[in-house]
mmCIF file of C-alpha atoms and ligand atoms in Angstrom:
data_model
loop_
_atom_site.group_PDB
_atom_site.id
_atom_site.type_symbol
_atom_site.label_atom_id
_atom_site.label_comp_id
_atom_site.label_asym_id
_atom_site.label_seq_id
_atom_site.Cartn_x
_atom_site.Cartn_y
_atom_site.Cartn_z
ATOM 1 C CA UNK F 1 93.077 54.521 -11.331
ATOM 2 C CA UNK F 2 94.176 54.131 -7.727
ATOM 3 C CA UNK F 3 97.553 53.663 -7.114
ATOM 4 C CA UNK F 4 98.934 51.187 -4.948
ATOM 5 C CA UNK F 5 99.278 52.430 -1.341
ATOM 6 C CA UNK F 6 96.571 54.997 -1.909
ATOM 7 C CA UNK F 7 94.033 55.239 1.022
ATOM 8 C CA UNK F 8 91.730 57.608 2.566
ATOM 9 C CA UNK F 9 92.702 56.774 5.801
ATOM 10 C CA UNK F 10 94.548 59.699 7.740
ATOM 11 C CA UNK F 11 96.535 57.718 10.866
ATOM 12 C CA UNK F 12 99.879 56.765 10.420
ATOM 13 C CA UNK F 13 98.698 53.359 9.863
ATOM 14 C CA UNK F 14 102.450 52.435 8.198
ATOM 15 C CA UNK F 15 103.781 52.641 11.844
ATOM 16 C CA UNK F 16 102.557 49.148 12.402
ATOM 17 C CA UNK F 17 103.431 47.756 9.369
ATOM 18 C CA UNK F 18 106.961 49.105 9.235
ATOM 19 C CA UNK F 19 107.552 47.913 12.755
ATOM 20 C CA UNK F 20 106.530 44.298 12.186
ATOM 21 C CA UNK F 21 108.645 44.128 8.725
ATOM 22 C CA UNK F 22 111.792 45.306 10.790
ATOM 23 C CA UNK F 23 111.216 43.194 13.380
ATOM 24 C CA UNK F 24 110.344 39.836 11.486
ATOM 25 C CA UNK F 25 113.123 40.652 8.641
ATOM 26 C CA UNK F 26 115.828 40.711 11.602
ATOM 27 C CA UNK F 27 114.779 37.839 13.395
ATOM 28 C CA UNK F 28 114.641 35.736 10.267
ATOM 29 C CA UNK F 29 118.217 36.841 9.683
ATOM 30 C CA UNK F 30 119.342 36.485 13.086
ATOM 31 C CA UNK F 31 117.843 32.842 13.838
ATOM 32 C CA UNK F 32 119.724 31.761 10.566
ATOM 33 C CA UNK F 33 122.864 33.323 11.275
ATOM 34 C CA UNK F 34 122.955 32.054 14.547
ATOM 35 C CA UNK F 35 121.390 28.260 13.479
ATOM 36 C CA UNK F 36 124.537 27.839 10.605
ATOM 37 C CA UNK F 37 127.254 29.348 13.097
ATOM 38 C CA UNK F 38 127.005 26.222 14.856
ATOM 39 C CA UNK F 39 129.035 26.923 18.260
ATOM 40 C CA UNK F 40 128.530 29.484 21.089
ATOM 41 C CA UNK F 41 125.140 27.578 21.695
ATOM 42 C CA UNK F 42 126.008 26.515 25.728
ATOM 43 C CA UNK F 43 127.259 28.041 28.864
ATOM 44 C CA UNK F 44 126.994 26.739 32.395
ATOM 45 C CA UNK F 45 123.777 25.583 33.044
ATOM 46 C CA UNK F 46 122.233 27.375 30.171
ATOM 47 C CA UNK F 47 121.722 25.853 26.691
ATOM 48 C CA UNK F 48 119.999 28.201 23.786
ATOM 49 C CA UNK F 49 116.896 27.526 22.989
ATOM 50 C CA UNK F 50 117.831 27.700 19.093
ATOM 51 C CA UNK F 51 119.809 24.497 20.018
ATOM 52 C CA UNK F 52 116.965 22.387 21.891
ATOM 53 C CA UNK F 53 119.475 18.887 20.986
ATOM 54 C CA UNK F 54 123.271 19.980 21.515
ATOM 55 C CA UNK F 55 124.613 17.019 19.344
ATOM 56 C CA UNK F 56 128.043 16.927 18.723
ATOM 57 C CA UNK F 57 128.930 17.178 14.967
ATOM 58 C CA UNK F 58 131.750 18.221 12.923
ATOM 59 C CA UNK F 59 129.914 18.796 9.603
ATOM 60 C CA UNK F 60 126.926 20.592 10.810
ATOM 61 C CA UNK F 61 125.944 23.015 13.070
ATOM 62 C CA UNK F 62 123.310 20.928 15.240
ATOM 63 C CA UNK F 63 120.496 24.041 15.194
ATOM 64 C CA UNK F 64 120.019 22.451 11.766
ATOM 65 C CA UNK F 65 118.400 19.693 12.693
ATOM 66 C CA UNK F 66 115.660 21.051 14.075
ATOM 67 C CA UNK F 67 115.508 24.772 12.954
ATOM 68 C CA UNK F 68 112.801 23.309 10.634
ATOM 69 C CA UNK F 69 109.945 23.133 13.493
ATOM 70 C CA UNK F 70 110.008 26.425 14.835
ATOM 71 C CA UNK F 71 110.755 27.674 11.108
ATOM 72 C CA UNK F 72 107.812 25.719 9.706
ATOM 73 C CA UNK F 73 105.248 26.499 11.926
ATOM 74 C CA UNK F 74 105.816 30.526 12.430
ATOM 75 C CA UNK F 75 105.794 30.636 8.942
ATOM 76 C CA UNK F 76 102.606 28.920 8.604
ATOM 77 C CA UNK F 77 101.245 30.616 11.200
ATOM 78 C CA UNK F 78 97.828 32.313 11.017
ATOM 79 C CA UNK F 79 99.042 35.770 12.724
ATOM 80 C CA UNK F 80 102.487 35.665 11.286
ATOM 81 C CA UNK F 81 101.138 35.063 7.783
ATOM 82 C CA UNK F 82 99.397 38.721 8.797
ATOM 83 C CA UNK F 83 102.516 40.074 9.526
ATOM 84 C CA UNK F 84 104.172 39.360 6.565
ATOM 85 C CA UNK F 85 101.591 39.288 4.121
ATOM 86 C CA UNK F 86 101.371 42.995 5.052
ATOM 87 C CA UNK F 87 104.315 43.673 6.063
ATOM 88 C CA UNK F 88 106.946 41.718 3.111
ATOM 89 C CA UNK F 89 104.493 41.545 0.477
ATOM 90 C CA UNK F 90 102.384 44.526 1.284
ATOM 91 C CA UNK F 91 98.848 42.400 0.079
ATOM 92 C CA UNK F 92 97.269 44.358 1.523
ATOM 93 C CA UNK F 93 100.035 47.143 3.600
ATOM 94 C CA UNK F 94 96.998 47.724 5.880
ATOM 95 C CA UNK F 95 93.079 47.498 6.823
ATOM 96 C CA UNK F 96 92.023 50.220 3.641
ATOM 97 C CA UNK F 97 95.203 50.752 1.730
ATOM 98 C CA UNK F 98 95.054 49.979 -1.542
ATOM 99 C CA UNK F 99 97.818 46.758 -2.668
ATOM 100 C CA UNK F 100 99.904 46.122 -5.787
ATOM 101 C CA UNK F 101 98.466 44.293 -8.550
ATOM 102 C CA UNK F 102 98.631 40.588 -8.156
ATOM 103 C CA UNK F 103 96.852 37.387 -9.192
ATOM 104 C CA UNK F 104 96.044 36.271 -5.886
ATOM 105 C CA UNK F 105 94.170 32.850 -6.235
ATOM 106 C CA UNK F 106 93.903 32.334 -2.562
ATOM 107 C CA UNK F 107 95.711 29.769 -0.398
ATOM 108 C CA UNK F 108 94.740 26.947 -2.667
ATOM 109 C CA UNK F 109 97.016 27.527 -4.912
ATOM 110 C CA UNK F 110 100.482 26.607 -4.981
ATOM 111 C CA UNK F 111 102.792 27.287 -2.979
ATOM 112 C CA UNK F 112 99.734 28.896 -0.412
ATOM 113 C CA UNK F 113 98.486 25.702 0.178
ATOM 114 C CA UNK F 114 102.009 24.696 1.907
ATOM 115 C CA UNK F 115 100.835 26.752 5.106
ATOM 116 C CA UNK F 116 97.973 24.030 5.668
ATOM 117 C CA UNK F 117 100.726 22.256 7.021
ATOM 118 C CA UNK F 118 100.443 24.034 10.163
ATOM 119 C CA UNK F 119 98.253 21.790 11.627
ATOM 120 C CA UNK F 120 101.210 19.020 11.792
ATOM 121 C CA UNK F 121 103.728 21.377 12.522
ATOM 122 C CA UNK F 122 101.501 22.204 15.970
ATOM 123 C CA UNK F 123 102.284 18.593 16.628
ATOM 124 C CA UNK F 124 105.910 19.133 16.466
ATOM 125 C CA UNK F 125 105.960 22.173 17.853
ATOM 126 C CA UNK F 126 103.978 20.704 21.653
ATOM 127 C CA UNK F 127 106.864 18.024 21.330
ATOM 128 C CA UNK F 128 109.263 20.796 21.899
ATOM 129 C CA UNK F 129 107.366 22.498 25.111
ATOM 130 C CA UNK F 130 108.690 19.824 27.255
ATOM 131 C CA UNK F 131 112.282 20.063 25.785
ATOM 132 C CA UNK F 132 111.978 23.871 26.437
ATOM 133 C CA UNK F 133 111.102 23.377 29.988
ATOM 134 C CA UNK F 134 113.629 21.054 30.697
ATOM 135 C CA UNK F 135 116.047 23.107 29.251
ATOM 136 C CA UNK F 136 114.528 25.743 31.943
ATOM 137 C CA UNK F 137 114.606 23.567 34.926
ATOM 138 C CA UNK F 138 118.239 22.787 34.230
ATOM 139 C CA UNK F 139 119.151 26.632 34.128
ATOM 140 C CA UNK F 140 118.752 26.995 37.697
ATOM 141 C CA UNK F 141 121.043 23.906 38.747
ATOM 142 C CA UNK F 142 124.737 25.410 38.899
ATOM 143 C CA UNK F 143 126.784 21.959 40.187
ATOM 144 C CA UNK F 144 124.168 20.439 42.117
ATOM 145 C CA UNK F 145 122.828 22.694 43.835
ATOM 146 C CA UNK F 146 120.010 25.096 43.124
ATOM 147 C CA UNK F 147 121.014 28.997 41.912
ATOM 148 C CA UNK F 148 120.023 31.774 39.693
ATOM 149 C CA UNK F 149 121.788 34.290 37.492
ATOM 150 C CA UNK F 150 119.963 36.391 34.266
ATOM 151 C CA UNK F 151 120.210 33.454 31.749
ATOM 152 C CA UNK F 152 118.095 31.173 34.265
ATOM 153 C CA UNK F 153 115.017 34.511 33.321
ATOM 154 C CA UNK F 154 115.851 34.785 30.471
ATOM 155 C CA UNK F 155 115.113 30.831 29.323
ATOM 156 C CA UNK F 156 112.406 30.050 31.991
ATOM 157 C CA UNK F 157 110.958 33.287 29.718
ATOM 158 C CA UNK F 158 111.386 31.937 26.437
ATOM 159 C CA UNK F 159 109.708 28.007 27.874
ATOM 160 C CA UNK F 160 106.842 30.309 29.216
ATOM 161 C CA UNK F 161 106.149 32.745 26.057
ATOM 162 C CA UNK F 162 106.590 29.444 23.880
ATOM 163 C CA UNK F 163 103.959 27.569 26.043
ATOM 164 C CA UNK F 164 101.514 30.287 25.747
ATOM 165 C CA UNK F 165 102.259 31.044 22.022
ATOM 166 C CA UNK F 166 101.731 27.126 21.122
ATOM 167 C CA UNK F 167 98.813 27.110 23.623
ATOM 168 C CA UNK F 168 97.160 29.763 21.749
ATOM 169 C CA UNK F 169 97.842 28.712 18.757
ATOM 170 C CA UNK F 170 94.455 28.839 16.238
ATOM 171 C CA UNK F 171 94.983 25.126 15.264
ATOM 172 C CA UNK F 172 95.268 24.127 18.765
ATOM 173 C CA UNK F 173 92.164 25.742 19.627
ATOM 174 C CA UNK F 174 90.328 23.441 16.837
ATOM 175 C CA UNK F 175 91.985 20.849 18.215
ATOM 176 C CA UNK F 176 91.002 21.351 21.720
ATOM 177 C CA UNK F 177 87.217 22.091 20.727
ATOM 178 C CA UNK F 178 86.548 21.202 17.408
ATOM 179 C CA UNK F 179 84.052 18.441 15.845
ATOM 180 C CA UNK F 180 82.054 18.820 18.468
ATOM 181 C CA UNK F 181 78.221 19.076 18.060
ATOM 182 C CA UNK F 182 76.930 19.936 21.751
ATOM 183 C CA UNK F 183 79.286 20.795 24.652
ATOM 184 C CA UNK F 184 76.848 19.452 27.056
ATOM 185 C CA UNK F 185 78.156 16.023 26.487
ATOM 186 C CA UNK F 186 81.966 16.945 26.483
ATOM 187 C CA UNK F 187 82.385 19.175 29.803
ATOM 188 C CA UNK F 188 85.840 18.616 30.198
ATOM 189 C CA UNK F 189 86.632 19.605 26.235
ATOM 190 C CA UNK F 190 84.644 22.910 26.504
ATOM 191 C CA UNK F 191 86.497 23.859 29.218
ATOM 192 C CA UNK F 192 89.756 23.274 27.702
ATOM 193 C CA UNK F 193 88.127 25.214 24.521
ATOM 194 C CA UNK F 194 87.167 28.398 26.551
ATOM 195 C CA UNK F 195 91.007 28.097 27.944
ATOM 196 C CA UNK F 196 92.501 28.108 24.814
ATOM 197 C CA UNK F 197 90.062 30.479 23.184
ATOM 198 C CA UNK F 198 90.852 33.232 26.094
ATOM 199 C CA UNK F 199 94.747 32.885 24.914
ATOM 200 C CA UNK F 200 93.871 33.047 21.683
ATOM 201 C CA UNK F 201 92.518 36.235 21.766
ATOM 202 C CA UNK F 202 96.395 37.243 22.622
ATOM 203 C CA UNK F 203 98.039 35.354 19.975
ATOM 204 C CA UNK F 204 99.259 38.018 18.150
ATOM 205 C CA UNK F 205 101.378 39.434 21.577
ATOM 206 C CA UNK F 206 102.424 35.763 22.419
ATOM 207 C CA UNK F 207 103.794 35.326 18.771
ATOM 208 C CA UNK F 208 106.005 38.430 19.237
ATOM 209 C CA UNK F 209 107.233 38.183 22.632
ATOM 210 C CA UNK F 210 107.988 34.416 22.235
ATOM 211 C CA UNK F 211 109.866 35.412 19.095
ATOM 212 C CA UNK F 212 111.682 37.923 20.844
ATOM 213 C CA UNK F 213 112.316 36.188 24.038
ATOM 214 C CA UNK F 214 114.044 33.118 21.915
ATOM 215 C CA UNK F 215 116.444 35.917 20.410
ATOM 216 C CA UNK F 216 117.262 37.256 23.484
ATOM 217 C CA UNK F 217 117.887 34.041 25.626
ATOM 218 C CA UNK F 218 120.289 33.327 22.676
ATOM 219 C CA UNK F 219 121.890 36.154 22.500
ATOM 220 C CA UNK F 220 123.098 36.332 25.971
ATOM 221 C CA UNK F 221 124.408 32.888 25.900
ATOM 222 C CA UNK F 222 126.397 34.027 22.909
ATOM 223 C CA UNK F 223 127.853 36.852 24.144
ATOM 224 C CA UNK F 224 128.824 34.334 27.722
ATOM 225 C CA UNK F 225 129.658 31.480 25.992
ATOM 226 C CA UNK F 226 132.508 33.926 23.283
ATOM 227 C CA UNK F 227 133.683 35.068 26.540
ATOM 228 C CA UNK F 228 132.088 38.830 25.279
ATOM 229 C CA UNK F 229 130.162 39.521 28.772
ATOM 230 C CA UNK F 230 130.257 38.213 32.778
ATOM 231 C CA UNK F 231 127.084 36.311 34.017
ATOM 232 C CA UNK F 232 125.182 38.154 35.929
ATOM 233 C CA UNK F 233 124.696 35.932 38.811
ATOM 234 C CA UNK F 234 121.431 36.298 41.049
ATOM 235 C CA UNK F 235 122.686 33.819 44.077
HETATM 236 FE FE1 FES J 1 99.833 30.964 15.128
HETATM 237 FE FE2 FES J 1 99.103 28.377 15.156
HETATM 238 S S1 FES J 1 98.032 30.057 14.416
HETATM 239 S S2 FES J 1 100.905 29.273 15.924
#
């Protein structure tokens, strides 16, 4: 009997797999760390993007009010249920390698059929483009007056890898074309489709560097706003 992990494949197809389960593990941890720490979240003009409402509270860390959108719909989405499917679970480790044992009953079976949610967690998630974005815009305004240092990137990069990760998004792409018998009678949807179908085709990079990007953006306002590091100032 073949044993799990078995494969005739000779490529160091683990690489991949080992990457994406570092990666994902430590931005899980990270992003919860950071969401019950609950201060540390603001400096200047910058706010972190893990804190999209900065609401004053003395029995909660405010992250928690809304760590449940970007939570819910990474983890119900199509790519990242890739990653971690191979990656956590190992079902299957890769394309060819043989996986553990399991009674798999597909994702109609509880608690699978939780990640159909995703569709109404897309509709959360385009509610918080605009918050991003404004968030962005208010990075470069230092007293009035327009200016730039690192943290101003660093967040316009996060709004811009979030647009295109939600833009890309498989359930946005049904949404943007789907039900539709003939595309001759719906010009303006089918060019909305082929859009959204050309990011699609990048979903995968837009998950990771928008998942990065987020980490990033707060880390540096972390290490500003505990007094750790000096802005880097632009003009
Ligand atoms: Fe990945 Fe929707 S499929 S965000």
């Amino acid at each position: 009997m073949e044993r799990t992990f078995s494969t005739s494949r000779t490529d160091s197809w683990w690489v991949e797999t080992l990457v994406s389960a570092s990666v994902f593990v430590l931005a899980i941890i990270y992003s919860i760390v950071r969401a019950l720490e609950g201060k540390f979240f603001q400096w200047g003009p910058y706010l972190s993007p893990l804190y999209p409402f900065p609401i004053e509270t003395a029995w909660i860390s405010p992250a928690m009010f809304t760590m449940w959108v970007p939570a819910g719909f990474r983890i119900t989405c199509y790519f990242c249920r890739r990653v971690y499917y191979r990656s956590v679970f190992a079902d299957p480790p890769a394309c060819m390698v043989r996986e553990p044992k399991r009674n798999y009953k597909g994702e109609s079976a509880f608690p699978y059929i939780l990640l159909n949610l995703h569709r109404y967690f897309l509709f959360f998630a385009i509610l918080f483009v605009p918050i991003h974005w404004f968030h962005a815009i208010k990075s470069f305004i230092w007293e009035g007056s327009f200016g730039m240092g690192l943290g101003s990137i660093l967040i316009l990069a996060d709004s811009v890898f979030l647009t295109l990760y939600v833009l890309s998004c498989h359930s946005f792409r049904h949404l943007s074309g789907g039900r539709i018998d003939n595309y001759s009678q719906n010009n303006a949807r089918y060019k909305i489709w082929k859009f959204v179908s050309s990011l699609n085709k990048n979903h995968g990079f837009f998950f990771w560097v928008s998942l990065i990007s987020v980490i990033v953006a707060d880390l540096y306002i972390r290490l500003l706003s505990s007094g750790t590091i000096n802005e880097i100032r632009i003009f």
